[in-house]
């Protein structure tokens, strides 16, 4: 009898310890679930970019990550919208196909909002005002307009609005490159007469001294273009990104990032570009 109750006593202790272990385990599981839950609220957004378009996006020289206006802007939008931004580098002409197949959730790559692209993807509200410029060799004073490039050799980046503009020039011999720096280098090497590219990028390349003896042909831009963040067609992310963008425009963060990269006050942006 005594033996039996001792056994019962031990059994009680054992059950007690087991239940305690269970409670601790469940509490730990519970805590885990909670933290997974809160990181699900801070959903990860896979964002494509072509990092060869400074000052908008490029690989940091120091072997660091990506840097540029678009990179800072996208991170600030993510922060404002409660989204964790993860960048993925892609060639520019691979970005829209990646959005269409859903391998990425968004793209920020100095991408001009055009009617044609807007059929394939959905854009955020405009986040930057840009336009195309003609780049020529420093000594060239004959190039004063798109018209003056008739029959000349023009280098462009594949799949860009600059490439579309070059197609309008009668008799021009167009060479396409995978990136804008390669097209500009071709001009610096004297192998083409002009490059048609986004003005802020060409001006930045000239100013930084990366592309020697090249200048922008005219002060007047060929086009007025607005950049947008592209997302899969009708993605619910559009609303989140627009809300984040509005927050940082209103609270001054946008202006701070703009000043960091362009050393001037940002212009007024329209609500839509098309
Ligand atoms: N803004 C131009 C376009 O959208 C060029 C963009 C780029 O090369 N990243 O076509």
Short mmCIF file of C-alpha atoms and ligand atoms in Angstrom, two decimals:
data_model
loop_
_atom_site.label_atom_id
_atom_site.label_comp_id
_atom_site.label_asym_id
_atom_site.label_seq_id
_atom_site.Cartn_x
_atom_site.Cartn_y
_atom_site.Cartn_z
CA UNK A 1 0.00 0.00 0.00
CA UNK A 2 2.73 2.32 1.00
CA UNK A 3 4.53 1.25 -2.13
CA UNK A 4 1.47 2.13 -4.22
CA UNK A 5 1.06 5.59 -2.80
CA UNK A 6 4.73 6.32 -3.28
CA UNK A 7 4.27 5.35 -6.89
CA UNK A 8 1.23 7.64 -7.12
CA UNK A 9 3.21 10.43 -5.58
CA UNK A 10 6.01 10.01 -8.14
CA UNK A 11 3.44 9.79 -10.89
CA UNK A 12 1.94 13.10 -9.81
CA UNK A 13 5.30 14.78 -9.87
CA UNK A 14 6.01 13.33 -13.29
CA UNK A 15 2.67 14.52 -14.69
CA UNK A 16 3.26 17.89 -13.11
CA UNK A 17 6.67 18.22 -14.77
CA UNK A 18 5.30 17.07 -18.10
CA UNK A 19 2.46 19.61 -17.99
CA UNK A 20 4.90 22.34 -17.11
CA UNK A 21 7.06 21.34 -20.06
CA UNK A 22 3.96 21.46 -22.28
CA UNK A 23 2.97 24.88 -21.04
CA UNK A 24 6.48 26.21 -21.67
CA UNK A 25 6.59 24.61 -25.12
CA UNK A 26 3.19 26.00 -26.09
CA UNK A 27 4.07 29.40 -24.75
CA UNK A 28 7.19 29.32 -26.90
CA UNK A 29 5.17 28.17 -29.90
CA UNK A 30 2.64 30.86 -29.20
CA UNK A 31 5.33 33.50 -29.10
CA UNK A 32 6.71 32.17 -32.37
CA UNK A 33 3.33 32.28 -34.03
CA UNK A 34 2.86 35.84 -32.91
CA UNK A 35 6.16 36.97 -34.36
CA UNK A 36 5.48 35.14 -37.64
CA UNK A 37 2.12 36.84 -37.65
CA UNK A 38 3.60 40.29 -37.26
CA UNK A 39 6.20 39.70 -39.95
CA UNK A 40 3.41 38.54 -42.26
CA UNK A 41 1.90 41.99 -41.75
CA UNK A 42 5.27 43.39 -42.87
CA UNK A 43 5.04 41.42 -46.10
CA UNK A 44 8.14 41.11 -48.33
CA UNK A 45 8.04 42.80 -51.70
CA UNK A 46 10.42 41.48 -54.36
CA UNK A 47 11.38 44.52 -56.42
CA UNK A 48 13.22 44.29 -59.77
CA UNK A 49 15.72 46.89 -60.91
CA UNK A 50 18.43 47.22 -63.56
CA UNK A 51 21.36 48.63 -61.56
CA UNK A 52 23.27 50.33 -64.40
CA UNK A 53 21.37 53.61 -64.49
CA UNK A 54 22.96 56.03 -62.03
CA UNK A 55 21.92 58.16 -60.23
CA UNK A 56 18.69 56.12 -60.08
CA UNK A 57 20.13 52.66 -59.48
CA UNK A 58 23.64 51.27 -59.55
CA UNK A 59 25.91 48.87 -57.77
CA UNK A 60 27.77 50.71 -54.99
CA UNK A 61 31.47 51.06 -55.86
CA UNK A 62 32.67 49.80 -52.50
CA UNK A 63 31.33 46.34 -53.29
CA UNK A 64 28.27 47.23 -51.24
CA UNK A 65 24.68 46.74 -52.32
CA UNK A 66 22.53 48.83 -54.59
CA UNK A 67 22.36 52.60 -54.33
CA UNK A 68 20.53 55.47 -55.97
CA UNK A 69 17.46 57.65 -55.89
CA UNK A 70 15.12 54.76 -56.78
CA UNK A 71 16.69 52.51 -54.14
CA UNK A 72 16.29 55.09 -51.36
CA UNK A 73 12.79 55.92 -52.58
CA UNK A 74 11.62 52.30 -52.70
CA UNK A 75 13.03 51.59 -49.23
CA UNK A 76 11.25 54.68 -47.86
CA UNK A 77 7.98 53.64 -49.53
CA UNK A 78 8.36 50.16 -48.06
CA UNK A 79 8.95 51.60 -44.61
CA UNK A 80 5.90 53.88 -44.89
CA UNK A 81 3.68 51.08 -46.22
CA UNK A 82 4.90 48.37 -43.82
CA UNK A 83 6.51 46.31 -46.60
CA UNK A 84 9.97 44.74 -46.52
CA UNK A 85 11.72 45.53 -49.80
CA UNK A 86 14.03 42.95 -51.35
CA UNK A 87 15.73 43.98 -54.61
CA UNK A 88 16.42 41.70 -57.53
CA UNK A 89 18.68 42.78 -60.39
CA UNK A 90 17.35 42.14 -63.88
CA UNK A 91 18.15 43.44 -67.37
CA UNK A 92 15.85 46.36 -68.20
CA UNK A 93 14.10 44.56 -71.06
CA UNK A 94 13.45 41.56 -68.77
CA UNK A 95 11.54 43.56 -66.17
CA UNK A 96 8.09 43.68 -67.77
CA UNK A 97 8.15 39.94 -68.62
CA UNK A 98 9.14 39.21 -64.98
CA UNK A 99 6.18 41.28 -63.73
CA UNK A 100 3.87 39.52 -66.15
CA UNK A 101 4.97 36.07 -65.06
CA UNK A 102 4.80 37.12 -61.39
CA UNK A 103 8.43 36.28 -60.54
CA UNK A 104 8.71 39.77 -59.00
CA UNK A 105 6.09 41.87 -57.20
CA UNK A 106 7.19 45.29 -58.43
CA UNK A 107 9.91 47.13 -60.34
CA UNK A 108 11.61 50.47 -59.82
CA UNK A 109 14.02 51.20 -62.63
CA UNK A 110 13.56 54.77 -63.89
CA UNK A 111 10.79 53.28 -66.00
CA UNK A 112 8.78 55.76 -68.00
CA UNK A 113 5.01 55.42 -67.75
CA UNK A 114 3.86 54.83 -71.33
CA UNK A 115 0.46 53.85 -72.71
CA UNK A 116 1.95 50.74 -74.30
CA UNK A 117 3.55 49.53 -71.05
CA UNK A 118 0.40 50.35 -69.12
CA UNK A 119 -1.38 47.67 -71.14
CA UNK A 120 0.99 45.03 -69.78
CA UNK A 121 1.58 46.27 -66.22
CA UNK A 122 0.05 48.67 -63.68
CA UNK A 123 1.98 51.78 -62.63
CA UNK A 124 2.09 53.72 -59.39
CA UNK A 125 1.44 57.43 -59.56
CA UNK A 126 4.37 59.32 -61.18
CA UNK A 127 7.38 59.64 -58.86
CA UNK A 128 9.91 61.47 -61.07
CA UNK A 129 9.83 63.94 -63.94
CA UNK A 130 12.41 63.25 -66.67
CA UNK A 131 12.84 63.45 -70.44
CA UNK A 132 15.13 62.37 -73.23
CA UNK A 133 18.27 64.18 -74.32
CA UNK A 134 20.68 63.75 -77.22
CA UNK A 135 24.29 63.18 -76.20
CA UNK A 136 27.08 63.98 -78.69
CA UNK A 137 30.85 64.39 -78.69
CA UNK A 138 32.09 67.62 -77.10
CA UNK A 139 33.17 69.25 -80.39
CA UNK A 140 29.85 68.60 -82.17
CA UNK A 141 27.93 71.82 -82.76
CA UNK A 142 25.92 70.56 -85.74
CA UNK A 143 23.50 68.44 -83.69
CA UNK A 144 20.76 70.78 -82.57
CA UNK A 145 17.63 68.60 -82.84
CA UNK A 146 16.37 65.11 -83.56
CA UNK A 147 16.11 66.17 -87.22
CA UNK A 148 19.80 66.90 -87.45
CA UNK A 149 20.51 63.21 -86.72
CA UNK A 150 19.09 62.06 -90.10
CA UNK A 151 21.28 59.34 -91.57
CA UNK A 152 23.61 59.41 -88.54
CA UNK A 153 24.75 56.59 -86.22
CA UNK A 154 22.80 56.50 -82.96
CA UNK A 155 23.38 54.24 -79.95
CA UNK A 156 20.54 53.42 -77.55
CA UNK A 157 19.68 51.06 -74.71
CA UNK A 158 17.43 48.20 -75.79
CA UNK A 159 13.76 48.38 -74.82
CA UNK A 160 13.82 52.02 -73.73
CA UNK A 161 11.91 55.16 -74.69
CA UNK A 162 15.24 56.43 -76.08
CA UNK A 163 15.32 53.47 -78.46
CA UNK A 164 11.76 54.30 -79.59
CA UNK A 165 12.69 57.93 -80.18
CA UNK A 166 15.72 56.94 -82.27
CA UNK A 167 13.45 54.87 -84.55
CA UNK A 168 11.75 58.14 -85.61
CA UNK A 169 14.95 59.45 -87.18
CA UNK A 170 14.99 58.96 -90.93
CA UNK A 171 17.85 56.86 -92.26
CA UNK A 172 19.55 56.57 -88.88
CA UNK A 173 21.79 53.58 -88.21
CA UNK A 174 20.77 52.42 -84.76
CA UNK A 175 22.95 50.25 -82.52
CA UNK A 176 21.37 48.83 -79.37
CA UNK A 177 23.15 48.08 -76.09
CA UNK A 178 22.06 46.25 -72.94
CA UNK A 179 22.77 49.26 -70.75
CA UNK A 180 22.97 53.04 -71.05
CA UNK A 181 26.64 53.28 -69.90
CA UNK A 182 27.63 50.94 -72.75
CA UNK A 183 25.80 53.11 -75.31
CA UNK A 184 27.47 56.27 -73.91
CA UNK A 185 30.88 54.58 -73.97
CA UNK A 186 30.36 53.80 -77.67
CA UNK A 187 29.87 57.54 -78.23
CA UNK A 188 32.97 58.40 -76.19
CA UNK A 189 34.91 55.90 -78.32
CA UNK A 190 33.76 57.71 -81.46
CA UNK A 191 31.93 54.71 -82.91
CA UNK A 192 28.54 56.47 -83.07
CA UNK A 193 27.45 60.11 -83.56
CA UNK A 194 24.86 60.32 -80.80
CA UNK A 195 23.09 58.60 -77.92
CA UNK A 196 19.43 59.13 -77.07
CA UNK A 197 18.93 58.51 -73.37
CA UNK A 198 17.22 59.86 -70.25
CA UNK A 199 18.62 63.34 -69.60
CA UNK A 200 19.30 62.96 -65.84
CA UNK A 201 21.36 59.80 -66.47
CA UNK A 202 23.38 61.30 -69.33
CA UNK A 203 23.98 64.51 -67.36
CA UNK A 204 25.10 62.48 -64.35
CA UNK A 205 27.51 60.41 -66.50
CA UNK A 206 29.00 63.59 -68.00
CA UNK A 207 29.28 65.32 -64.62
CA UNK A 208 30.84 62.33 -62.89
CA UNK A 209 33.55 62.14 -65.56
CA UNK A 210 32.74 58.47 -66.19
CA UNK A 211 32.11 59.17 -69.87
CA UNK A 212 34.78 61.59 -71.13
CA UNK A 213 34.40 64.20 -73.93
CA UNK A 214 30.65 63.84 -74.23
CA UNK A 215 28.01 66.57 -73.80
CA UNK A 216 24.25 67.01 -73.97
CA UNK A 217 23.45 68.55 -77.37
CA UNK A 218 20.60 70.86 -76.41
CA UNK A 219 19.16 72.26 -73.20
CA UNK A 220 15.67 71.53 -74.43
CA UNK A 221 14.63 67.92 -73.82
CA UNK A 222 13.11 65.83 -76.63
CA UNK A 223 10.27 64.56 -74.43
CA UNK A 224 8.63 65.01 -71.05
CA UNK A 225 8.39 61.66 -69.26
CA UNK A 226 7.34 60.49 -65.83
CA UNK A 227 8.74 57.47 -64.05
CA UNK A 228 6.45 55.05 -62.26
CA UNK A 229 6.86 51.94 -60.13
CA UNK A 230 5.59 49.06 -62.22
CA UNK A 231 3.59 46.16 -60.80
CA UNK A 232 1.74 43.17 -62.24
CA UNK A 233 -1.46 44.28 -63.97
CA UNK A 234 -4.13 45.22 -61.39
CA UNK A 235 -1.99 44.02 -58.47
CA UNK A 236 -3.36 44.98 -55.02
CA UNK A 237 0.18 46.22 -54.26
CA UNK A 238 -0.49 49.33 -56.39
CA UNK A 239 -2.67 50.78 -53.65
CA UNK A 240 -0.10 50.06 -50.90
CA UNK A 241 2.75 51.56 -52.94
CA UNK A 242 0.71 54.67 -53.80
CA UNK A 243 -0.22 55.12 -50.15
CA UNK A 244 3.45 54.83 -49.12
CA UNK A 245 4.47 57.26 -51.86
CA UNK A 246 1.84 59.77 -50.74
CA UNK A 247 3.01 59.48 -47.13
CA UNK A 248 6.63 60.27 -47.99
CA UNK A 249 5.69 63.11 -50.38
CA UNK A 250 3.55 64.66 -47.62
CA UNK A 251 6.03 64.17 -44.75
CA UNK A 252 9.07 65.55 -46.59
CA UNK A 253 10.99 62.27 -46.91
CA UNK A 254 10.60 62.36 -50.72
CA UNK A 255 12.09 65.89 -50.88
CA UNK A 256 14.96 64.80 -48.63
CA UNK A 257 15.83 61.88 -50.95
CA UNK A 258 15.44 64.10 -54.05
CA UNK A 259 17.83 66.70 -52.61
CA UNK A 260 20.36 64.01 -51.69
CA UNK A 261 20.63 62.81 -55.30
CA UNK A 262 19.79 65.92 -57.38
CA UNK A 263 20.86 68.77 -55.12
CA UNK A 264 17.64 70.68 -55.78
CA UNK A 265 14.02 70.95 -54.70
CA UNK A 266 11.72 68.39 -56.35
CA UNK A 267 9.23 69.64 -58.95
CA UNK A 268 5.47 69.33 -58.49
CA UNK A 269 4.35 65.90 -59.70
CA UNK A 270 1.04 65.23 -61.45
CA UNK A 271 -1.40 62.63 -60.11
CA UNK A 272 -1.30 60.69 -63.38
CA UNK A 273 0.99 60.63 -66.39
CA UNK A 274 -1.22 59.32 -69.20
N1 LIG B 1 13.15 55.82 -68.83
C1 LIG B 1 13.58 54.98 -69.89
C2 LIG B 1 12.49 53.98 -70.21
O1 LIG B 1 11.64 53.77 -69.39
C3 LIG B 1 14.88 54.25 -69.58
C4 LIG B 1 14.82 53.38 -68.37
C5 LIG B 1 16.07 52.58 -68.06
O2 LIG B 1 16.92 52.35 -68.88
N2 LIG B 1 16.22 52.14 -66.86
O3 LIG B 1 12.48 53.38 -71.24
#
